[in-house]
CSV table of C-alpha atoms in Angstrom, one decimal:
chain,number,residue,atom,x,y,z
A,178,UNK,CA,12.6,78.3,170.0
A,179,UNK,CA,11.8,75.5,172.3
A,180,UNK,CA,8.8,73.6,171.7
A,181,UNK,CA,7.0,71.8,174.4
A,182,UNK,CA,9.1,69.3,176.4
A,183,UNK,CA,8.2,66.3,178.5
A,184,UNK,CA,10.2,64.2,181.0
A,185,UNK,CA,10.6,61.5,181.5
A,186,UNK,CA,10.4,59.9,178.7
A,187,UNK,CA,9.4,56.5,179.7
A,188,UNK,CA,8.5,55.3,183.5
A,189,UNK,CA,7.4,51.6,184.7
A,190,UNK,CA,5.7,51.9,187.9
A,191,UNK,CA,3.9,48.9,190.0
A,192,UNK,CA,0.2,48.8,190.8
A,193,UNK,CA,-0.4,51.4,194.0
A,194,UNK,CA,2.8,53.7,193.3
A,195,UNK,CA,2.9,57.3,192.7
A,196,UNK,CA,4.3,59.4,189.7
A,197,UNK,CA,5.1,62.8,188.7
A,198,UNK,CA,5.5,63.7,185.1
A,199,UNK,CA,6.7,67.3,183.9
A,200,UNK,CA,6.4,69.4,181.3
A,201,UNK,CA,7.5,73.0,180.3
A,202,UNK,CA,5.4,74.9,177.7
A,203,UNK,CA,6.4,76.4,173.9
A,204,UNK,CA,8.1,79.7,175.1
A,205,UNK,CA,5.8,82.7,175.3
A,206,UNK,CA,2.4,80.0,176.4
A,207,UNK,CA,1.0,80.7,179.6
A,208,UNK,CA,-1.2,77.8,179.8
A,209,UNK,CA,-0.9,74.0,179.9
A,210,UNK,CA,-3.2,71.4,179.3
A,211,UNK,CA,-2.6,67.0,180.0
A,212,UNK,CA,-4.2,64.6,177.8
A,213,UNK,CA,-4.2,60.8,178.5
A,214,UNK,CA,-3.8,59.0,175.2
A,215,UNK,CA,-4.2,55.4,175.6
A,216,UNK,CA,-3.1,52.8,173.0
A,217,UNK,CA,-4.7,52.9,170.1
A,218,UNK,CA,-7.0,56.0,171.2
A,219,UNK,CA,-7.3,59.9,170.6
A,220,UNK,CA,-6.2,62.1,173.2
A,221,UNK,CA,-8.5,62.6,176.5
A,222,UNK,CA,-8.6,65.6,178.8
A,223,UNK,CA,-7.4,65.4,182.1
A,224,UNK,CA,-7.0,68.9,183.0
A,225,UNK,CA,-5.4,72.3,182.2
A,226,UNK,CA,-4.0,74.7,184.4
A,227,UNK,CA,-3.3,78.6,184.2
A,228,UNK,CA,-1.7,80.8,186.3
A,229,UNK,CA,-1.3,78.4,188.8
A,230,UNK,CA,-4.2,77.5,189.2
A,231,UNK,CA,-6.4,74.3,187.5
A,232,UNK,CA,-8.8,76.0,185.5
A,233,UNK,CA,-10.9,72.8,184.0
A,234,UNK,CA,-11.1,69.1,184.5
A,235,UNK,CA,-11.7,66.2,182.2
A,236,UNK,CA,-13.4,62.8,183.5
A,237,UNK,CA,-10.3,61.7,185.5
A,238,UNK,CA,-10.7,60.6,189.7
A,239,UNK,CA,-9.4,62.6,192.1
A,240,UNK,CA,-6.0,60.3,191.8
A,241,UNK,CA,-4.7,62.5,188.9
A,242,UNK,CA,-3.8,66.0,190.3
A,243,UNK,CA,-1.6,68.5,188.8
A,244,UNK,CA,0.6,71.8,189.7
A,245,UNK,CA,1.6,75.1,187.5
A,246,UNK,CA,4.6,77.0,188.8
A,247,UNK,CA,5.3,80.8,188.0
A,248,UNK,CA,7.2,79.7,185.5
A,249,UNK,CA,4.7,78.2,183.7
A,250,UNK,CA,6.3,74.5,184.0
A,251,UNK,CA,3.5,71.9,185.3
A,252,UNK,CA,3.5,68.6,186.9
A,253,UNK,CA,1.1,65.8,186.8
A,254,UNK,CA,0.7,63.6,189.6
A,255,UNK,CA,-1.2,59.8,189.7
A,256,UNK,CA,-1.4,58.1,192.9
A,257,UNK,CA,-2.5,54.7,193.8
A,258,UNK,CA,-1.3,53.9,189.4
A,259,UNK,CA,-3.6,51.2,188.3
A,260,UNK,CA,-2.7,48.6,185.8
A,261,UNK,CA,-5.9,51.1,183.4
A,262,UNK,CA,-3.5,54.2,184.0
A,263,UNK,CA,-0.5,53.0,181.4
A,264,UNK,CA,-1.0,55.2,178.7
A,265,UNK,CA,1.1,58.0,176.9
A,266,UNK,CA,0.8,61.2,178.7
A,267,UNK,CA,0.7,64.3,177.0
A,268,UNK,CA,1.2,68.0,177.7
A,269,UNK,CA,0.1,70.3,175.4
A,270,UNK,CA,0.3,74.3,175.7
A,271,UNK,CA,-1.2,77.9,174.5
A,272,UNK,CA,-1.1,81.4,175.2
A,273,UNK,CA,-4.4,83.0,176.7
A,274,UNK,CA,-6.0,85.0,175.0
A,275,UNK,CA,-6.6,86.1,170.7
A,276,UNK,CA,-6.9,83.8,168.3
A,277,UNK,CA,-3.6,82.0,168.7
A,278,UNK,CA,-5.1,80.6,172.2
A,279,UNK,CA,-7.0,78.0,170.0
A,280,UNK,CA,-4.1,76.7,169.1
A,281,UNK,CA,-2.4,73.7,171.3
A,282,UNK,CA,0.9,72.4,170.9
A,283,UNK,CA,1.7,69.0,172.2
A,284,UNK,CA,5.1,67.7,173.9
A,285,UNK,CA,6.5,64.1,172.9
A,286,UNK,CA,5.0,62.3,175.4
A,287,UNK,CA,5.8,60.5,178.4
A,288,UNK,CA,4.4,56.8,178.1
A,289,UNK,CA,3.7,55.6,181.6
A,290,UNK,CA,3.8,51.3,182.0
A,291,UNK,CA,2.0,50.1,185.2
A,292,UNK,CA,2.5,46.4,186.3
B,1074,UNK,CA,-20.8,59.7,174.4
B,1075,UNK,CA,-18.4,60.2,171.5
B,1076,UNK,CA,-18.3,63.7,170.3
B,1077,UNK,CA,-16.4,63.5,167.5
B,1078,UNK,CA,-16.4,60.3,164.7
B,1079,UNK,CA,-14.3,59.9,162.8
B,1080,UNK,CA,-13.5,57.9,159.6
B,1081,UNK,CA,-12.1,55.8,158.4
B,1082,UNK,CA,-9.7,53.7,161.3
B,1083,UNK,CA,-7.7,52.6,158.7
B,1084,UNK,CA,-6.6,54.0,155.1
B,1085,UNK,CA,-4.1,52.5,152.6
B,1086,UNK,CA,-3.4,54.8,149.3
B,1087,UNK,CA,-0.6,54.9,146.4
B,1088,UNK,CA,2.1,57.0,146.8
B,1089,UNK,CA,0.4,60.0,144.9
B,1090,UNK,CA,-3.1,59.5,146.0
B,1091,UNK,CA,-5.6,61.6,147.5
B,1092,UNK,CA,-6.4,60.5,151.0
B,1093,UNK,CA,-9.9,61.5,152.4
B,1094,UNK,CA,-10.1,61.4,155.9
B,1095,UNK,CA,-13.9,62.4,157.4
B,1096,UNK,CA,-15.2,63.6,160.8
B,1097,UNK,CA,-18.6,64.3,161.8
B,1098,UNK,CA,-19.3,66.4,165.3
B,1099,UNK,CA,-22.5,66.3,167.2
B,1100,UNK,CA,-22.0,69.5,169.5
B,1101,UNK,CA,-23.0,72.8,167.4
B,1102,UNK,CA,-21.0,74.8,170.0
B,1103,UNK,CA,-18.0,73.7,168.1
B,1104,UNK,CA,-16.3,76.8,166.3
B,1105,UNK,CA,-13.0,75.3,166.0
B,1106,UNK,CA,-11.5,72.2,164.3
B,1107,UNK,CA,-7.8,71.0,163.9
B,1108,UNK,CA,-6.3,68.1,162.4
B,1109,UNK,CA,-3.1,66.4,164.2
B,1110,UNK,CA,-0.4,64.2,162.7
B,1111,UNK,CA,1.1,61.6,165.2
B,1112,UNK,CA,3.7,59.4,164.2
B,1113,UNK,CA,5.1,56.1,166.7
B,1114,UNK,CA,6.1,57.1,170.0
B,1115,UNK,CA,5.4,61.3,169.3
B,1116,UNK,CA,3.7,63.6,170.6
B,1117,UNK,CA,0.8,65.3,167.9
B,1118,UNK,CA,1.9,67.8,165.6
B,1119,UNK,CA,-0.7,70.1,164.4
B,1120,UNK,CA,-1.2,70.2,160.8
B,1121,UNK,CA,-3.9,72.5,159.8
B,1122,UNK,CA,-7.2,74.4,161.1
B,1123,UNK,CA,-10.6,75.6,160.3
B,1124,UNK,CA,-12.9,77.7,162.1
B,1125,UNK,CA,-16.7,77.5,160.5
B,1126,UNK,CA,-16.8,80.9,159.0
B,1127,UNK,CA,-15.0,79.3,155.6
B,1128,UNK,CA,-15.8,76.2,154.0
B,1129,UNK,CA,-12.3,75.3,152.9
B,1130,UNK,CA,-9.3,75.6,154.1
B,1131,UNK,CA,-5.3,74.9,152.2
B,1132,UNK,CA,-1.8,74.7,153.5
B,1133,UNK,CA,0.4,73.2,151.4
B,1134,UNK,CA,-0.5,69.5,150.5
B,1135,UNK,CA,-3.5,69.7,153.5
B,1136,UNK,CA,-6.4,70.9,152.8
B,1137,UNK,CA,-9.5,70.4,155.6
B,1138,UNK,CA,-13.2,70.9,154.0
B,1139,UNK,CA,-15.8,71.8,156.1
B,1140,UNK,CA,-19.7,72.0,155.7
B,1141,UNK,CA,-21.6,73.4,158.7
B,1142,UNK,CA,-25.1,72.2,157.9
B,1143,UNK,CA,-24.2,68.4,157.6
B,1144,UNK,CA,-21.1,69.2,160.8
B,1145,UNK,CA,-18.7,67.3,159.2
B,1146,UNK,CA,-15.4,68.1,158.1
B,1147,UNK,CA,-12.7,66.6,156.2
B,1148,UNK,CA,-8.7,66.4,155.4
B,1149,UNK,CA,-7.5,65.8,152.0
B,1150,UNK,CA,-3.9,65.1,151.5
B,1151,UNK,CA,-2.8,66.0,147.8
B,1152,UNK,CA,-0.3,64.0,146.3
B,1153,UNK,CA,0.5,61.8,149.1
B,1154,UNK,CA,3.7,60.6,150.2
B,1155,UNK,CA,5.2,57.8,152.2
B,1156,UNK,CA,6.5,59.8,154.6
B,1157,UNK,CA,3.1,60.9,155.1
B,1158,UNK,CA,2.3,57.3,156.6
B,1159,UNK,CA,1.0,58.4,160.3
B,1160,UNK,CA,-1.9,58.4,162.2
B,1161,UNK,CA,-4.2,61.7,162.0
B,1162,UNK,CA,-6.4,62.6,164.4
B,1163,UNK,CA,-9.3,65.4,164.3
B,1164,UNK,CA,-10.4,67.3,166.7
B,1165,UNK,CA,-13.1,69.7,168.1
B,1166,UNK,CA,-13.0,72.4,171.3
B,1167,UNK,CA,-15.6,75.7,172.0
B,1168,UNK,CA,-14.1,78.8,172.3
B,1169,UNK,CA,-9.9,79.7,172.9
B,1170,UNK,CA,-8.0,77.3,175.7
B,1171,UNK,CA,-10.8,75.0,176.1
B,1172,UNK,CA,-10.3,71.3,176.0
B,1173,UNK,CA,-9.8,69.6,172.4
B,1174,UNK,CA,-12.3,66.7,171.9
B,1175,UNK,CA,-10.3,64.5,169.4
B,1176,UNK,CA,-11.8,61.5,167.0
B,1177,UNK,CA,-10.2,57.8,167.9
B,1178,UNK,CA,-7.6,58.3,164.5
B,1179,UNK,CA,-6.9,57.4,161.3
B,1180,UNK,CA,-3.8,54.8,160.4
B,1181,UNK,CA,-2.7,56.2,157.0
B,1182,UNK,CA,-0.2,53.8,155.2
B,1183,UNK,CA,1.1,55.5,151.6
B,1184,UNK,CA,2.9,52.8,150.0
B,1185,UNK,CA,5.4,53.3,146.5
């Protein structure tokens, strides 16, 4: 059973670029979830999306914007990256619904170097 | 505003030893509260939960204690092992698939 995958794993971007990281869920979750984890920091909350659609937002600009497909997969996109924006990116996902939906599961990572 | 504290940033302990690891929440809507183990370069793992209907909860060598009038909670790690050097995080959310407020972590270090 696949757990939660992330790619890439490591990106180096310049200041004003765009990314796009990726990330498919633990088999049988419906709903994925991006945390920002800078260095040194706990995990923020960007934003999670279900059924393709994004369902709550964290304190990030309108510069971080996501996508779910109907495969559950998601993206996470950054434009204009700021030199702030280097940080380990994290995808974490849970089914909907019971008690298991309290549960998230976190992919490896994808750490994100803007200079 | 930080939601959840925790403490301490830093922890050094025998190999053996009982590392405490405390959190303390300010938002009573909490009603669930994992603990995550991240070592260099991963992604968390979750360890072990708690929901506030029990006061203590034990899996294995974890075991998270939890009192709801003082909102704290905390992770002991019996017996501890090097390979148990890591960072831990806790964390807090409301309700199913809602976002996880985590603390800033804990740097354990269990040396021989």
């Amino acid at each position: 059973d696949a757990g939660v995958t992330q790619s890439p794993t490591h990106l180096i971007k310049t200041r004003g670029q765009q990314v796009t990281l990726r990330c498919s869920p633990k088999s049988g979750h419906d709903t994925v979830s991006w945390y920002q984890q800078a260095l040194g920091q706990g995990p923020q909350f960007i934003f999670q999306y279900y059924e393709e659609e994004e369902r709550q937002r964290g304190n990030f600009p309108d510069r971080f914007s996501g996508h779910q497909f109907p495969n559950y997969s998601s993206e996470l996109n950054v434009n204009a990256l700021l030199l702030g924006d280097s940080a380990l990116y994290l995808c974490a996902s849970s089914p909907l619904g019971g008690a298991a939906s309290y549960e998230q599961y976190f992919g490896p990572g994808t750490r994100l170097t803007v200079t | 505003q930080q939601q959840v504290k925790q403490s301490p940033q830093s922890l050094i302990v025998q190999k053996g030893g009982i590392p405490i690891i405390n959190c303390a929440y300010e938002n009573t809507a909490f009603d669930y509260f994992p603990w995550y183990q991240q070592f260099p370069g991963k992604g968390p793992a979750l360890l072990i939960a708690i929901r506030p209907d029990v006061s203590e909860k034990k899996e294995g060598r974890f075991t998270i204690s939890f009192n709801k009038s003082a909102k704290q909670f905390s992770l002991h790690i019996m017996d501890s092992q090097p390979g148990d050097s890591a960072t831990y995080f806790c964390a807090a959310s409301i309700r199913g698939n809602t976002p996880l407020v985590f603390g800033k972590g804990t740097r354990l270090s269990v040396i021989a």
